[in-house]
Amino acid sequence: MKTLTVIGARPQFIKCAPVSRLIKEKNTEILIHTGQHYDPEMSDVFFDELNIPKPDYNLGIGSGSHGKQTGEMLVKIEEILSIERPDLVLVYGDTNSTLAGALAAAKLHIPVAHVEAGLRSFDRSMPEEINRILVDHISDILFCPTQTAVDNLKSEGITKGVFLTGDVMADALRDNLALAEKQSPILEQYSLKSGQYLVLTIHRPSNSDNPECMNDIIGAVSDSGVKTIFPVHPRTKKNLIDFGMWNKMPDNIIL
């Protein structure tokens, strides 16, 4: 069986790692990296550090409007599908890469499997919510992380091909605990002790593009007084600079 996997955003690299390793034990996997996250620190590093095989195709799409980005992905993925003729297309999450991969496959009558199916924010103003709904409704196999996700699909009339699998991020965490302990010096570098620090990430546009939300989040972390590691998303960094917050980080936040 040949599976073609489409990824492109940072979380998808992490999610696909344990699944890809298992697929390759008994089957063939073709990996497409759309290039949705175009910063090397946001993509290449994950292939190196998580032992993910290098992609067979790197589309190099980069940034752009939702329509431009998704459209360019759709055209290029369709071309690859016509060449590779996979038995299944596997997509993850709720990004433009997810939508483009699923839509290209569905239009070529190739079965689609969606990891993290059924998740809903019930906020149609979020681009990710539109992607989730559309992908779920054109998928043939839906892997749900929670019972709530299964129930969400049922309420939308989707009951066939639905599987409650649990959260693939839990698998990724288990797979990489030993690797992190061996290779990452961050605990020693910042004198961090178990149970005495936080990790902060901010990347949703509804948070990172809103100065009030950003101020509230940073303020809450500051008020906690707990030492916090903040690996900053490139767009989030730009916004923090634009909002005049980058050089005013509380002492307990380590960038």
mmCIF file with all atom_site columns, N, CA and C in Angstrom, residues 12-82:
data_model
loop_
_atom_site.group_PDB
_atom_site.id
_atom_site.type_symbol
_atom_site.label_atom_id
_atom_site.label_alt_id
_atom_site.label_comp_id
_atom_site.label_asym_id
_atom_site.label_entity_id
_atom_site.label_seq_id
_atom_site.pdbx_PDB_ins_code
_atom_site.Cartn_x
_atom_site.Cartn_y
_atom_site.Cartn_z
_atom_site.occupancy
_atom_site.B_iso_or_equiv
_atom_site.pdbx_formal_charge
_atom_site.auth_seq_id
_atom_site.auth_comp_id
_atom_site.auth_asym_id
_atom_site.auth_atom_id
_atom_site.pdbx_PDB_model_num
ATOM 1   N N  . GLN A 1 12 ? 2.437  19.832 12.319  1.00 0.00 ? 12 GLN A N  1
ATOM 2   C CA . GLN A 1 12 ? 2.254  18.619 11.526  1.00 0.00 ? 12 GLN A CA 1
ATOM 3   C C  . GLN A 1 12 ? 3.524  17.788 11.442  1.00 0.00 ? 12 GLN A C  1
ATOM 4   N N  . PHE A 1 13 ? 4.685  18.439 11.488  1.00 0.00 ? 13 PHE A N  1
ATOM 5   C CA . PHE A 1 13 ? 5.936  17.687 11.484  1.00 0.00 ? 13 PHE A CA 1
ATOM 6   C C  . PHE A 1 13 ? 6.008  16.796 12.720  1.00 0.00 ? 13 PHE A C  1
ATOM 7   N N  . ILE A 1 14 ? 5.617  17.365 13.849  1.00 0.00 ? 14 ILE A N  1
ATOM 8   C CA . ILE A 1 14 ? 5.668  16.635 15.113  1.00 0.00 ? 14 ILE A CA 1
ATOM 9   C C  . ILE A 1 14 ? 4.649  15.500 15.110  1.00 0.00 ? 14 ILE A C  1
ATOM 10  N N  . LYS A 1 15 ? 3.449  15.786 14.608  1.00 0.00 ? 15 LYS A N  1
ATOM 11  C CA . LYS A 1 15 ? 2.383  14.787 14.609  1.00 0.00 ? 15 LYS A CA 1
ATOM 12  C C  . LYS A 1 15 ? 2.686  13.618 13.680  1.00 0.00 ? 15 LYS A C  1
ATOM 13  N N  . CYS A 1 16 ? 3.302  13.905 12.552  1.00 0.00 ? 16 CYS A N  1
ATOM 14  C CA . CYS A 1 16 ? 3.504  12.842 11.565  1.00 0.00 ? 16 CYS A CA 1
ATOM 15  C C  . CYS A 1 16 ? 4.650  11.908 11.933  1.00 0.00 ? 16 CYS A C  1
ATOM 16  N N  . ALA A 1 17 ? 5.566  12.355 12.783  1.00 0.00 ? 17 ALA A N  1
ATOM 17  C CA . ALA A 1 17 ? 6.768  11.569 13.057  1.00 0.00 ? 17 ALA A CA 1
ATOM 18  C C  . ALA A 1 17 ? 6.468  10.142 13.514  1.00 0.00 ? 17 ALA A C  1
ATOM 19  N N  . PRO A 1 18 ? 5.667  9.929  14.582  1.00 0.00 ? 18 PRO A N  1
ATOM 20  C CA . PRO A 1 18 ? 5.428  8.550  15.015  1.00 0.00 ? 18 PRO A CA 1
ATOM 21  C C  . PRO A 1 18 ? 4.607  7.747  14.021  1.00 0.00 ? 18 PRO A C  1
ATOM 22  N N  . VAL A 1 19 ? 3.694  8.419  13.325  1.00 0.00 ? 19 VAL A N  1
ATOM 23  C CA . VAL A 1 19 ? 2.851  7.726  12.348  1.00 0.00 ? 19 VAL A CA 1
ATOM 24  C C  . VAL A 1 19 ? 3.676  7.303  11.139  1.00 0.00 ? 19 VAL A C  1
ATOM 25  N N  . SER A 1 20 ? 4.522  8.195  10.651  1.00 0.00 ? 20 SER A N  1
ATOM 26  C CA . SER A 1 20 ? 5.347  7.887  9.478   1.00 0.00 ? 20 SER A CA 1
ATOM 27  C C  . SER A 1 20 ? 6.275  6.707  9.739   1.00 0.00 ? 20 SER A C  1
ATOM 28  N N  . ARG A 1 21 ? 6.833  6.656  10.939  1.00 0.00 ? 21 ARG A N  1
ATOM 29  C CA . ARG A 1 21 ? 7.740  5.548  11.257  1.00 0.00 ? 21 ARG A CA 1
ATOM 30  C C  . ARG A 1 21 ? 7.008  4.208  11.184  1.00 0.00 ? 21 ARG A C  1
ATOM 31  N N  . LEU A 1 22 ? 5.779  4.166  11.672  1.00 0.00 ? 22 LEU A N  1
ATOM 32  C CA . LEU A 1 22 ? 5.011  2.920  11.646  1.00 0.00 ? 22 LEU A CA 1
ATOM 33  C C  . LEU A 1 22 ? 4.565  2.565  10.230  1.00 0.00 ? 22 LEU A C  1
ATOM 34  N N  . ILE A 1 23 ? 4.167  3.571  9.466   1.00 0.00 ? 23 ILE A N  1
ATOM 35  C CA . ILE A 1 23 ? 3.760  3.312  8.079   1.00 0.00 ? 23 ILE A CA 1
ATOM 36  C C  . ILE A 1 23 ? 4.901  2.666  7.305   1.00 0.00 ? 23 ILE A C  1
ATOM 37  N N  . LYS A 1 24 ? 6.100  3.205  7.472   1.00 0.00 ? 24 LYS A N  1
ATOM 38  C CA . LYS A 1 24 ? 7.248  2.744  6.695   1.00 0.00 ? 24 LYS A CA 1
ATOM 39  C C  . LYS A 1 24 ? 7.727  1.350  7.098   1.00 0.00 ? 24 LYS A C  1
ATOM 40  N N  . GLU A 1 25 ? 7.257  0.844  8.244   1.00 0.00 ? 25 GLU A N  1
ATOM 41  C CA . GLU A 1 25 ? 7.657  -0.502 8.650   1.00 0.00 ? 25 GLU A CA 1
ATOM 42  C C  . GLU A 1 25 ? 7.095  -1.565 7.707   1.00 0.00 ? 25 GLU A C  1
ATOM 43  N N  . LYS A 1 26 ? 5.886  -1.312 7.177   1.00 0.00 ? 26 LYS A N  1
ATOM 44  C CA . LYS A 1 26 ? 5.237  -2.339 6.363   1.00 0.00 ? 26 LYS A CA 1
ATOM 45  C C  . LYS A 1 26 ? 4.733  -1.825 5.013   1.00 0.00 ? 26 LYS A C  1
ATOM 46  N N  . ASN A 1 27 ? 4.776  -0.515 4.809   1.00 0.00 ? 27 ASN A N  1
ATOM 47  C CA . ASN A 1 27 ? 4.209  0.050  3.592   1.00 0.00 ? 27 ASN A CA 1
ATOM 48  C C  . ASN A 1 27 ? 5.120  1.138  3.028   1.00 0.00 ? 27 ASN A C  1
ATOM 49  N N  . THR A 1 28 ? 4.701  1.699  1.929   1.00 0.00 ? 28 THR A N  1
ATOM 50  C CA . THR A 1 28 ? 5.438  2.788  1.290   1.00 0.00 ? 28 THR A CA 1
ATOM 51  C C  . THR A 1 28 ? 4.773  4.116  1.624   1.00 0.00 ? 28 THR A C  1
ATOM 52  N N  . GLU A 1 29 ? 5.584  5.104  2.008   1.00 0.00 ? 29 GLU A N  1
ATOM 53  C CA . GLU A 1 29 ? 5.051  6.441  2.252   1.00 0.00 ? 29 GLU A CA 1
ATOM 54  C C  . GLU A 1 29 ? 5.795  7.457  1.395   1.00 0.00 ? 29 GLU A C  1
ATOM 55  N N  . ILE A 1 30 ? 5.036  8.300  0.719   1.00 0.00 ? 30 ILE A N  1
ATOM 56  C CA . ILE A 1 30 ? 5.573  9.437  -0.013  1.00 0.00 ? 30 ILE A CA 1
ATOM 57  C C  . ILE A 1 30 ? 5.234  10.674 0.802   1.00 0.00 ? 30 ILE A C  1
ATOM 58  N N  . LEU A 1 31 ? 6.243  11.471 1.124   1.00 0.00 ? 31 LEU A N  1
ATOM 59  C CA . LEU A 1 31 ? 6.043  12.631 1.993   1.00 0.00 ? 31 LEU A CA 1
ATOM 60  C C  . LEU A 1 31 ? 6.164  13.928 1.193   1.00 0.00 ? 31 LEU A C  1
ATOM 61  N N  . ILE A 1 32 ? 5.099  14.736 1.236   1.00 0.00 ? 32 ILE A N  1
ATOM 62  C CA . ILE A 1 32 ? 5.104  16.048 0.600   1.00 0.00 ? 32 ILE A CA 1
ATOM 63  C C  . ILE A 1 32 ? 5.190  17.117 1.675   1.00 0.00 ? 32 ILE A C  1
ATOM 64  N N  . HIS A 1 33 ? 6.181  17.990 1.545   1.00 0.00 ? 33 HIS A N  1
ATOM 65  C CA . HIS A 1 33 ? 6.303  19.164 2.413   1.00 0.00 ? 33 HIS A CA 1
ATOM 66  C C  . HIS A 1 33 ? 5.900  20.369 1.568   1.00 0.00 ? 33 HIS A C  1
ATOM 67  N N  . THR A 1 34 ? 4.782  20.991 1.910   1.00 0.00 ? 34 THR A N  1
ATOM 68  C CA . THR A 1 34 ? 4.286  22.097 1.087   1.00 0.00 ? 34 THR A CA 1
ATOM 69  C C  . THR A 1 34 ? 5.134  23.351 1.215   1.00 0.00 ? 34 THR A C  1
ATOM 70  N N  . GLY A 1 35 ? 5.876  23.464 2.325   1.00 0.00 ? 35 GLY A N  1
ATOM 71  C CA . GLY A 1 35 ? 6.643  24.678 2.553   1.00 0.00 ? 35 GLY A CA 1
ATOM 72  C C  . GLY A 1 35 ? 5.825  25.791 3.165   1.00 0.00 ? 35 GLY A C  1
ATOM 73  N N  . GLN A 1 36 ? 4.646  25.446 3.722   1.00 0.00 ? 36 GLN A N  1
ATOM 74  C CA . GLN A 1 36 ? 3.790  26.477 4.326   1.00 0.00 ? 36 GLN A CA 1
ATOM 75  C C  . GLN A 1 36 ? 4.538  27.253 5.402   1.00 0.00 ? 36 GLN A C  1
ATOM 76  N N  . HIS A 1 37 ? 5.327  26.543 6.221   1.00 0.00 ? 37 HIS A N  1
ATOM 77  C CA . HIS A 1 37 ? 6.235  27.213 7.150   1.00 0.00 ? 37 HIS A CA 1
ATOM 78  C C  . HIS A 1 37 ? 7.598  27.232 6.473   1.00 0.00 ? 37 HIS A C  1
ATOM 79  N N  . TYR A 1 38 ? 7.979  28.398 5.996   1.00 0.00 ? 38 TYR A N  1
ATOM 80  C CA . TYR A 1 38 ? 9.137  28.523 5.115   1.00 0.00 ? 38 TYR A CA 1
ATOM 81  C C  . TYR A 1 38 ? 10.422 28.863 5.840   1.00 0.00 ? 38 TYR A C  1
ATOM 82  N N  . ASP A 1 39 ? 10.331 29.210 7.113   1.00 0.00 ? 39 ASP A N  1
ATOM 83  C CA . ASP A 1 39 ? 11.526 29.507 7.902   1.00 0.00 ? 39 ASP A CA 1
ATOM 84  C C  . ASP A 1 39 ? 12.234 28.190 8.229   1.00 0.00 ? 39 ASP A C  1
ATOM 85  N N  . PRO A 1 40 ? 13.545 28.058 7.930   1.00 0.00 ? 40 PRO A N  1
ATOM 86  C CA . PRO A 1 40 ? 14.252 26.811 8.232   1.00 0.00 ? 40 PRO A CA 1
ATOM 87  C C  . PRO A 1 40 ? 14.106 26.373 9.678   1.00 0.00 ? 40 PRO A C  1
ATOM 88  N N  . GLU A 1 41 ? 14.049 27.335 10.610  1.00 0.00 ? 41 GLU A N  1
ATOM 89  C CA . GLU A 1 41 ? 13.903 26.987 12.018  1.00 0.00 ? 41 GLU A CA 1
ATOM 90  C C  . GLU A 1 41 ? 12.509 26.453 12.315  1.00 0.00 ? 41 GLU A C  1
ATOM 91  N N  . MET A 1 42 ? 11.569 26.639 11.364  1.00 0.00 ? 42 MET A N  1
ATOM 92  C CA . MET A 1 42 ? 10.199 26.184 11.560  1.00 0.00 ? 42 MET A CA 1
ATOM 93  C C  . MET A 1 42 ? 9.920  24.887 10.812  1.00 0.00 ? 42 MET A C  1
ATOM 94  N N  . SER A 1 43 ? 10.886 24.369 10.068  1.00 0.00 ? 43 SER A N  1
ATOM 95  C CA . SER A 1 43 ? 10.609 23.167 9.298   1.00 0.00 ? 43 SER A CA 1
ATOM 96  C C  . SER A 1 43 ? 11.791 22.206 9.282   1.00 0.00 ? 43 SER A C  1
ATOM 97  N N  . ASP A 1 44 ? 12.925 22.605 8.702   1.00 0.00 ? 44 ASP A N  1
ATOM 98  C CA . ASP A 1 44 ? 14.053 21.691 8.553   1.00 0.00 ? 44 ASP A CA 1
ATOM 99  C C  . ASP A 1 44 ? 14.503 21.100 9.879   1.00 0.00 ? 44 ASP A C  1
ATOM 100 N N  . VAL A 1 45 ? 14.454 21.914 10.931  1.00 0.00 ? 45 VAL A N  1
ATOM 101 C CA . VAL A 1 45 ? 14.918 21.458 12.237  1.00 0.00 ? 45 VAL A CA 1
ATOM 102 C C  . VAL A 1 45 ? 14.114 20.263 12.729  1.00 0.00 ? 45 VAL A C  1
ATOM 103 N N  . PHE A 1 46 ? 12.840 20.173 12.338  1.00 0.00 ? 46 PHE A N  1
ATOM 104 C CA . PHE A 1 46 ? 12.013 19.066 12.804  1.00 0.00 ? 46 PHE A CA 1
ATOM 105 C C  . PHE A 1 46 ? 12.401 17.754 12.125  1.00 0.00 ? 46 PHE A C  1
ATOM 106 N N  . PHE A 1 47 ? 12.781 17.810 10.866  1.00 0.00 ? 47 PHE A N  1
ATOM 107 C CA . PHE A 1 47 ? 13.235 16.599 10.199  1.00 0.00 ? 47 PHE A CA 1
ATOM 108 C C  . PHE A 1 47 ? 14.524 16.097 10.837  1.00 0.00 ? 47 PHE A C  1
ATOM 109 N N  . ASP A 1 48 ? 15.394 17.014 11.223  1.00 0.00 ? 48 ASP A N  1
ATOM 110 C CA . ASP A 1 48 ? 16.671 16.640 11.823  1.00 0.00 ? 48 ASP A CA 1
ATOM 111 C C  . ASP A 1 48 ? 16.500 16.117 13.246  1.00 0.00 ? 48 ASP A C  1
ATOM 112 N N  . GLU A 1 49 ? 15.742 16.830 14.065  1.00 0.00 ? 49 GLU A N  1
ATOM 113 C CA . GLU A 1 49 ? 15.674 16.508 15.487  1.00 0.00 ? 49 GLU A CA 1
ATOM 114 C C  . GLU A 1 49 ? 14.672 15.408 15.815  1.00 0.00 ? 49 GLU A C  1
ATOM 115 N N  . LEU A 1 50 ? 13.630 15.226 14.991  1.00 0.00 ? 50 LEU A N  1
ATOM 116 C CA . LEU A 1 50 ? 12.618 14.217 15.281  1.00 0.00 ? 50 LEU A CA 1
ATOM 117 C C  . LEU A 1 50 ? 12.805 12.961 14.443  1.00 0.00 ? 50 LEU A C  1
ATOM 118 N N  . ASN A 1 51 ? 13.913 12.901 13.713  1.00 0.00 ? 51 ASN A N  1
ATOM 119 C CA . ASN A 1 51 ? 14.204 11.727 12.885  1.00 0.00 ? 51 ASN A CA 1
ATOM 120 C C  . ASN A 1 51 ? 13.104 11.432 11.873  1.00 0.00 ? 51 ASN A C  1
ATOM 121 N N  . ILE A 1 52 ? 12.516 12.484 11.331  1.00 0.00 ? 52 ILE A N  1
ATOM 122 C CA . ILE A 1 52 ? 11.529 12.320 10.274  1.00 0.00 ? 52 ILE A CA 1
ATOM 123 C C  . ILE A 1 52 ? 12.282 12.222 8.957   1.00 0.00 ? 52 ILE A C  1
ATOM 124 N N  . PRO A 1 53 ? 11.938 11.243 8.111   1.00 0.00 ? 53 PRO A N  1
ATOM 125 C CA . PRO A 1 53 ? 12.616 11.157 6.814   1.00 0.00 ? 53 PRO A CA 1
ATOM 126 C C  . PRO A 1 53 ? 12.444 12.451 6.023   1.00 0.00 ? 53 PRO A C  1
ATOM 127 N N  . LYS A 1 54 ? 13.455 12.807 5.256   1.00 0.00 ? 54 LYS A N  1
ATOM 128 C CA . LYS A 1 54 ? 13.366 14.001 4.427   1.00 0.00 ? 54 LYS A CA 1
ATOM 129 C C  . LYS A 1 54 ? 12.220 13.834 3.425   1.00 0.00 ? 54 LYS A C  1
ATOM 130 N N  . PRO A 1 55 ? 11.516 14.924 3.106   1.00 0.00 ? 55 PRO A N  1
ATOM 131 C CA . PRO A 1 55 ? 10.380 14.816 2.190   1.00 0.00 ? 55 PRO A CA 1
ATOM 132 C C  . PRO A 1 55 ? 10.815 14.401 0.790   1.00 0.00 ? 55 PRO A C  1
ATOM 133 N N  . ASP A 1 56 ? 9.937  13.665 0.139   1.00 0.00 ? 56 ASP A N  1
ATOM 134 C CA . ASP A 1 56 ? 10.187 13.289 -1.249  1.00 0.00 ? 56 ASP A CA 1
ATOM 135 C C  . ASP A 1 56 ? 9.943  14.467 -2.181  1.00 0.00 ? 56 ASP A C  1
ATOM 136 N N  . TYR A 1 57 ? 9.037  15.345 -1.762  1.00 0.00 ? 57 TYR A N  1
ATOM 137 C CA . TYR A 1 57 ? 8.736  16.545 -2.536  1.00 0.00 ? 57 TYR A CA 1
ATOM 138 C C  . TYR A 1 57 ? 8.681  17.740 -1.589  1.00 0.00 ? 57 TYR A C  1
ATOM 139 N N  . ASN A 1 58 ? 9.348  18.818 -1.950  1.00 0.00 ? 58 ASN A N  1
ATOM 140 C CA . ASN A 1 58 ? 9.250  20.069 -1.198  1.00 0.00 ? 58 ASN A CA 1
ATOM 141 C C  . ASN A 1 58 ? 8.722  21.127 -2.155  1.00 0.00 ? 58 ASN A C  1
ATOM 142 N N  . LEU A 1 59 ? 7.491  21.567 -1.925  1.00 0.00 ? 59 LEU A N  1
ATOM 143 C CA . LEU A 1 59 ? 6.825  22.457 -2.872  1.00 0.00 ? 59 LEU A CA 1
ATOM 144 C C  . LEU A 1 59 ? 7.277  23.902 -2.753  1.00 0.00 ? 59 LEU A C  1
ATOM 145 N N  . GLY A 1 60 ? 7.825  24.281 -1.607  1.00 0.00 ? 60 GLY A N  1
ATOM 146 C CA . GLY A 1 60 ? 8.346  25.634 -1.443  1.00 0.00 ? 60 GLY A CA 1
ATOM 147 C C  . GLY A 1 60 ? 7.312  26.729 -1.635  1.00 0.00 ? 60 GLY A C  1
ATOM 148 N N  . ILE A 1 61 ? 6.102  26.495 -1.188  1.00 0.00 ? 61 ILE A N  1
ATOM 149 C CA . ILE A 1 61 ? 5.020  27.465 -1.404  1.00 0.00 ? 61 ILE A CA 1
ATOM 150 C C  . ILE A 1 61 ? 5.264  28.767 -0.648  1.00 0.00 ? 61 ILE A C  1
ATOM 151 N N  . GLY A 1 62 ? 5.642  28.684 0.606   1.00 0.00 ? 62 GLY A N  1
ATOM 152 C CA . GLY A 1 62 ? 5.905  29.886 1.391   1.00 0.00 ? 62 GLY A CA 1
ATOM 153 C C  . GLY A 1 62 ? 4.639  30.613 1.789   1.00 0.00 ? 62 GLY A C  1
ATOM 154 N N  . SER A 1 63 ? 4.802  31.876 2.172   1.00 0.00 ? 63 SER A N  1
ATOM 155 C CA . SER A 1 63 ? 3.675  32.642 2.697   1.00 0.00 ? 63 SER A CA 1
ATOM 156 C C  . SER A 1 63 ? 2.834  33.213 1.569   1.00 0.00 ? 63 SER A C  1
ATOM 157 N N  . GLY A 1 64 ? 1.692  33.798 1.944   1.00 0.00 ? 64 GLY A N  1
ATOM 158 C CA . GLY A 1 64 ? 0.776  34.399 0.980   1.00 0.00 ? 64 GLY A CA 1
ATOM 159 C C  . GLY A 1 64 ? -0.612 34.433 1.566   1.00 0.00 ? 64 GLY A C  1
ATOM 160 N N  . SER A 1 65 ? -1.552 34.983 0.840   1.00 0.00 ? 65 SER A N  1
ATOM 161 C CA . SER A 1 65 ? -2.936 34.984 1.309   1.00 0.00 ? 65 SER A CA 1
ATOM 162 C C  . SER A 1 65 ? -3.438 33.547 1.369   1.00 0.00 ? 65 SER A C  1
ATOM 163 N N  . HIS A 1 66 ? -4.540 33.336 2.095   1.00 0.00 ? 66 HIS A N  1
ATOM 164 C CA . HIS A 1 66 ? -5.087 31.979 2.207   1.00 0.00 ? 66 HIS A CA 1
ATOM 165 C C  . HIS A 1 66 ? -5.419 31.412 0.834   1.00 0.00 ? 66 HIS A C  1
ATOM 166 N N  . GLY A 1 67 ? -6.039 32.226 -0.013  1.00 0.00 ? 67 GLY A N  1
ATOM 167 C CA . GLY A 1 67 ? -6.421 31.754 -1.333  1.00 0.00 ? 67 GLY A CA 1
ATOM 168 C C  . GLY A 1 67 ? -5.222 31.432 -2.205  1.00 0.00 ? 67 GLY A C  1
ATOM 169 N N  . LYS A 1 68 ? -4.242 32.319 -2.226  1.00 0.00 ? 68 LYS A N  1
ATOM 170 C CA . LYS A 1 68 ? -3.044 32.112 -3.047  1.00 0.00 ? 68 LYS A CA 1
ATOM 171 C C  . LYS A 1 68 ? -2.269 30.893 -2.578  1.00 0.00 ? 68 LYS A C  1
ATOM 172 N N  . GLN A 1 69 ? -2.078 30.795 -1.266  1.00 0.00 ? 69 GLN A N  1
ATOM 173 C CA . GLN A 1 69 ? -1.309 29.687 -0.710  1.00 0.00 ? 69 GLN A CA 1
ATOM 174 C C  . GLN A 1 69 ? -1.992 28.352 -0.993  1.00 0.00 ? 69 GLN A C  1
ATOM 175 N N  . THR A 1 70 ? -3.289 28.277 -0.696  1.00 0.00 ? 70 THR A N  1
ATOM 176 C CA . THR A 1 70 ? -4.029 27.029 -0.886  1.00 0.00 ? 70 THR A CA 1
ATOM 177 C C  . THR A 1 70 ? -4.109 26.659 -2.360  1.00 0.00 ? 70 THR A C  1
ATOM 178 N N  . GLY A 1 71 ? -4.324 27.659 -3.220  1.00 0.00 ? 71 GLY A N  1
ATOM 179 C CA . GLY A 1 71 ? -4.428 27.394 -4.650  1.00 0.00 ? 71 GLY A CA 1
ATOM 180 C C  . GLY A 1 71 ? -3.143 26.844 -5.237  1.00 0.00 ? 71 GLY A C  1
ATOM 181 N N  . GLU A 1 72 ? -2.012 27.429 -4.859  1.00 0.00 ? 72 GLU A N  1
ATOM 182 C CA . GLU A 1 72 ? -0.727 26.950 -5.369  1.00 0.00 ? 72 GLU A CA 1
ATOM 183 C C  . GLU A 1 72 ? -0.442 25.534 -4.880  1.00 0.00 ? 72 GLU A C  1
ATOM 184 N N  . MET A 1 73 ? -0.787 25.266 -3.625  1.00 0.00 ? 73 MET A N  1
ATOM 185 C CA . MET A 1 73 ? -0.615 23.912 -3.096  1.00 0.00 ? 73 MET A CA 1
ATOM 186 C C  . MET A 1 73 ? -1.473 22.923 -3.870  1.00 0.00 ? 73 MET A C  1
ATOM 187 N N  . LEU A 1 74 ? -2.706 23.292 -4.114  1.00 0.00 ? 74 LEU A N  1
ATOM 188 C CA . LEU A 1 74 ? -3.652 22.405 -4.789  1.00 0.00 ? 74 LEU A CA 1
ATOM 189 C C  . LEU A 1 74 ? -3.134 21.997 -6.168  1.00 0.00 ? 74 LEU A C  1
ATOM 190 N N  . VAL A 1 75 ? -2.637 22.957 -6.919  1.00 0.00 ? 75 VAL A N  1
ATOM 191 C CA . VAL A 1 75 ? -2.117 22.679 -8.261  1.00 0.00 ? 75 VAL A CA 1
ATOM 192 C C  . VAL A 1 75 ? -0.934 21.716 -8.198  1.00 0.00 ? 75 VAL A C  1
ATOM 193 N N  . LYS A 1 76 ? 0.015  21.983 -7.312  1.00 0.00 ? 76 LYS A N  1
ATOM 194 C CA . LYS A 1 76 ? 1.234  21.176 -7.251  1.00 0.00 ? 76 LYS A CA 1
ATOM 195 C C  . LYS A 1 76 ? 0.973  19.789 -6.673  1.00 0.00 ? 76 LYS A C  1
ATOM 196 N N  . ILE A 1 77 ? 0.105  19.712 -5.660  1.00 0.00 ? 77 ILE A N  1
ATOM 197 C CA . ILE A 1 77 ? -0.208 18.402 -5.074  1.00 0.00 ? 77 ILE A CA 1
ATOM 198 C C  . ILE A 1 77 ? -0.933 17.529 -6.090  1.00 0.00 ? 77 ILE A C  1
ATOM 199 N N  . GLU A 1 78 ? -1.832 18.124 -6.852  1.00 0.00 ? 78 GLU A N  1
ATOM 200 C CA . GLU A 1 78 ? -2.557 17.369 -7.879  1.00 0.00 ? 78 GLU A CA 1
ATOM 201 C C  . GLU A 1 78 ? -1.585 16.764 -8.898  1.00 0.00 ? 78 GLU A C  1
ATOM 202 N N  . GLU A 1 79 ? -0.584 17.532 -9.292  1.00 0.00 ? 79 GLU A N  1
ATOM 203 C CA . GLU A 1 79 ? 0.413  17.027 -10.240 1.00 0.00 ? 79 GLU A CA 1
ATOM 204 C C  . GLU A 1 79 ? 1.152  15.818 -9.668  1.00 0.00 ? 79 GLU A C  1
ATOM 205 N N  . ILE A 1 80 ? 1.512  15.904 -8.386  1.00 0.00 ? 80 ILE A N  1
ATOM 206 C CA . ILE A 1 80 ? 2.247  14.803 -7.754  1.00 0.00 ? 80 ILE A CA 1
ATOM 207 C C  . ILE A 1 80 ? 1.358  13.574 -7.602  1.00 0.00 ? 80 ILE A C  1
ATOM 208 N N  . LEU A 1 81 ? 0.106  13.786 -7.251  1.00 0.00 ? 81 LEU A N  1
ATOM 209 C CA . LEU A 1 81 ? -0.820 12.661 -7.111  1.00 0.00 ? 81 LEU A CA 1
ATOM 210 C C  . LEU A 1 81 ? -0.982 11.922 -8.435  1.00 0.00 ? 81 LEU A C  1
ATOM 211 N N  . SER A 1 82 ? -0.997 12.655 -9.521  1.00 0.00 ? 82 SER A N  1
ATOM 212 C CA . SER A 1 82 ? -1.141 12.035 -10.839 1.00 0.00 ? 82 SER A CA 1
ATOM 213 C C  . SER A 1 82 ? 0.081  11.191 -11.189 1.00 0.00 ? 82 SER A C  1
#
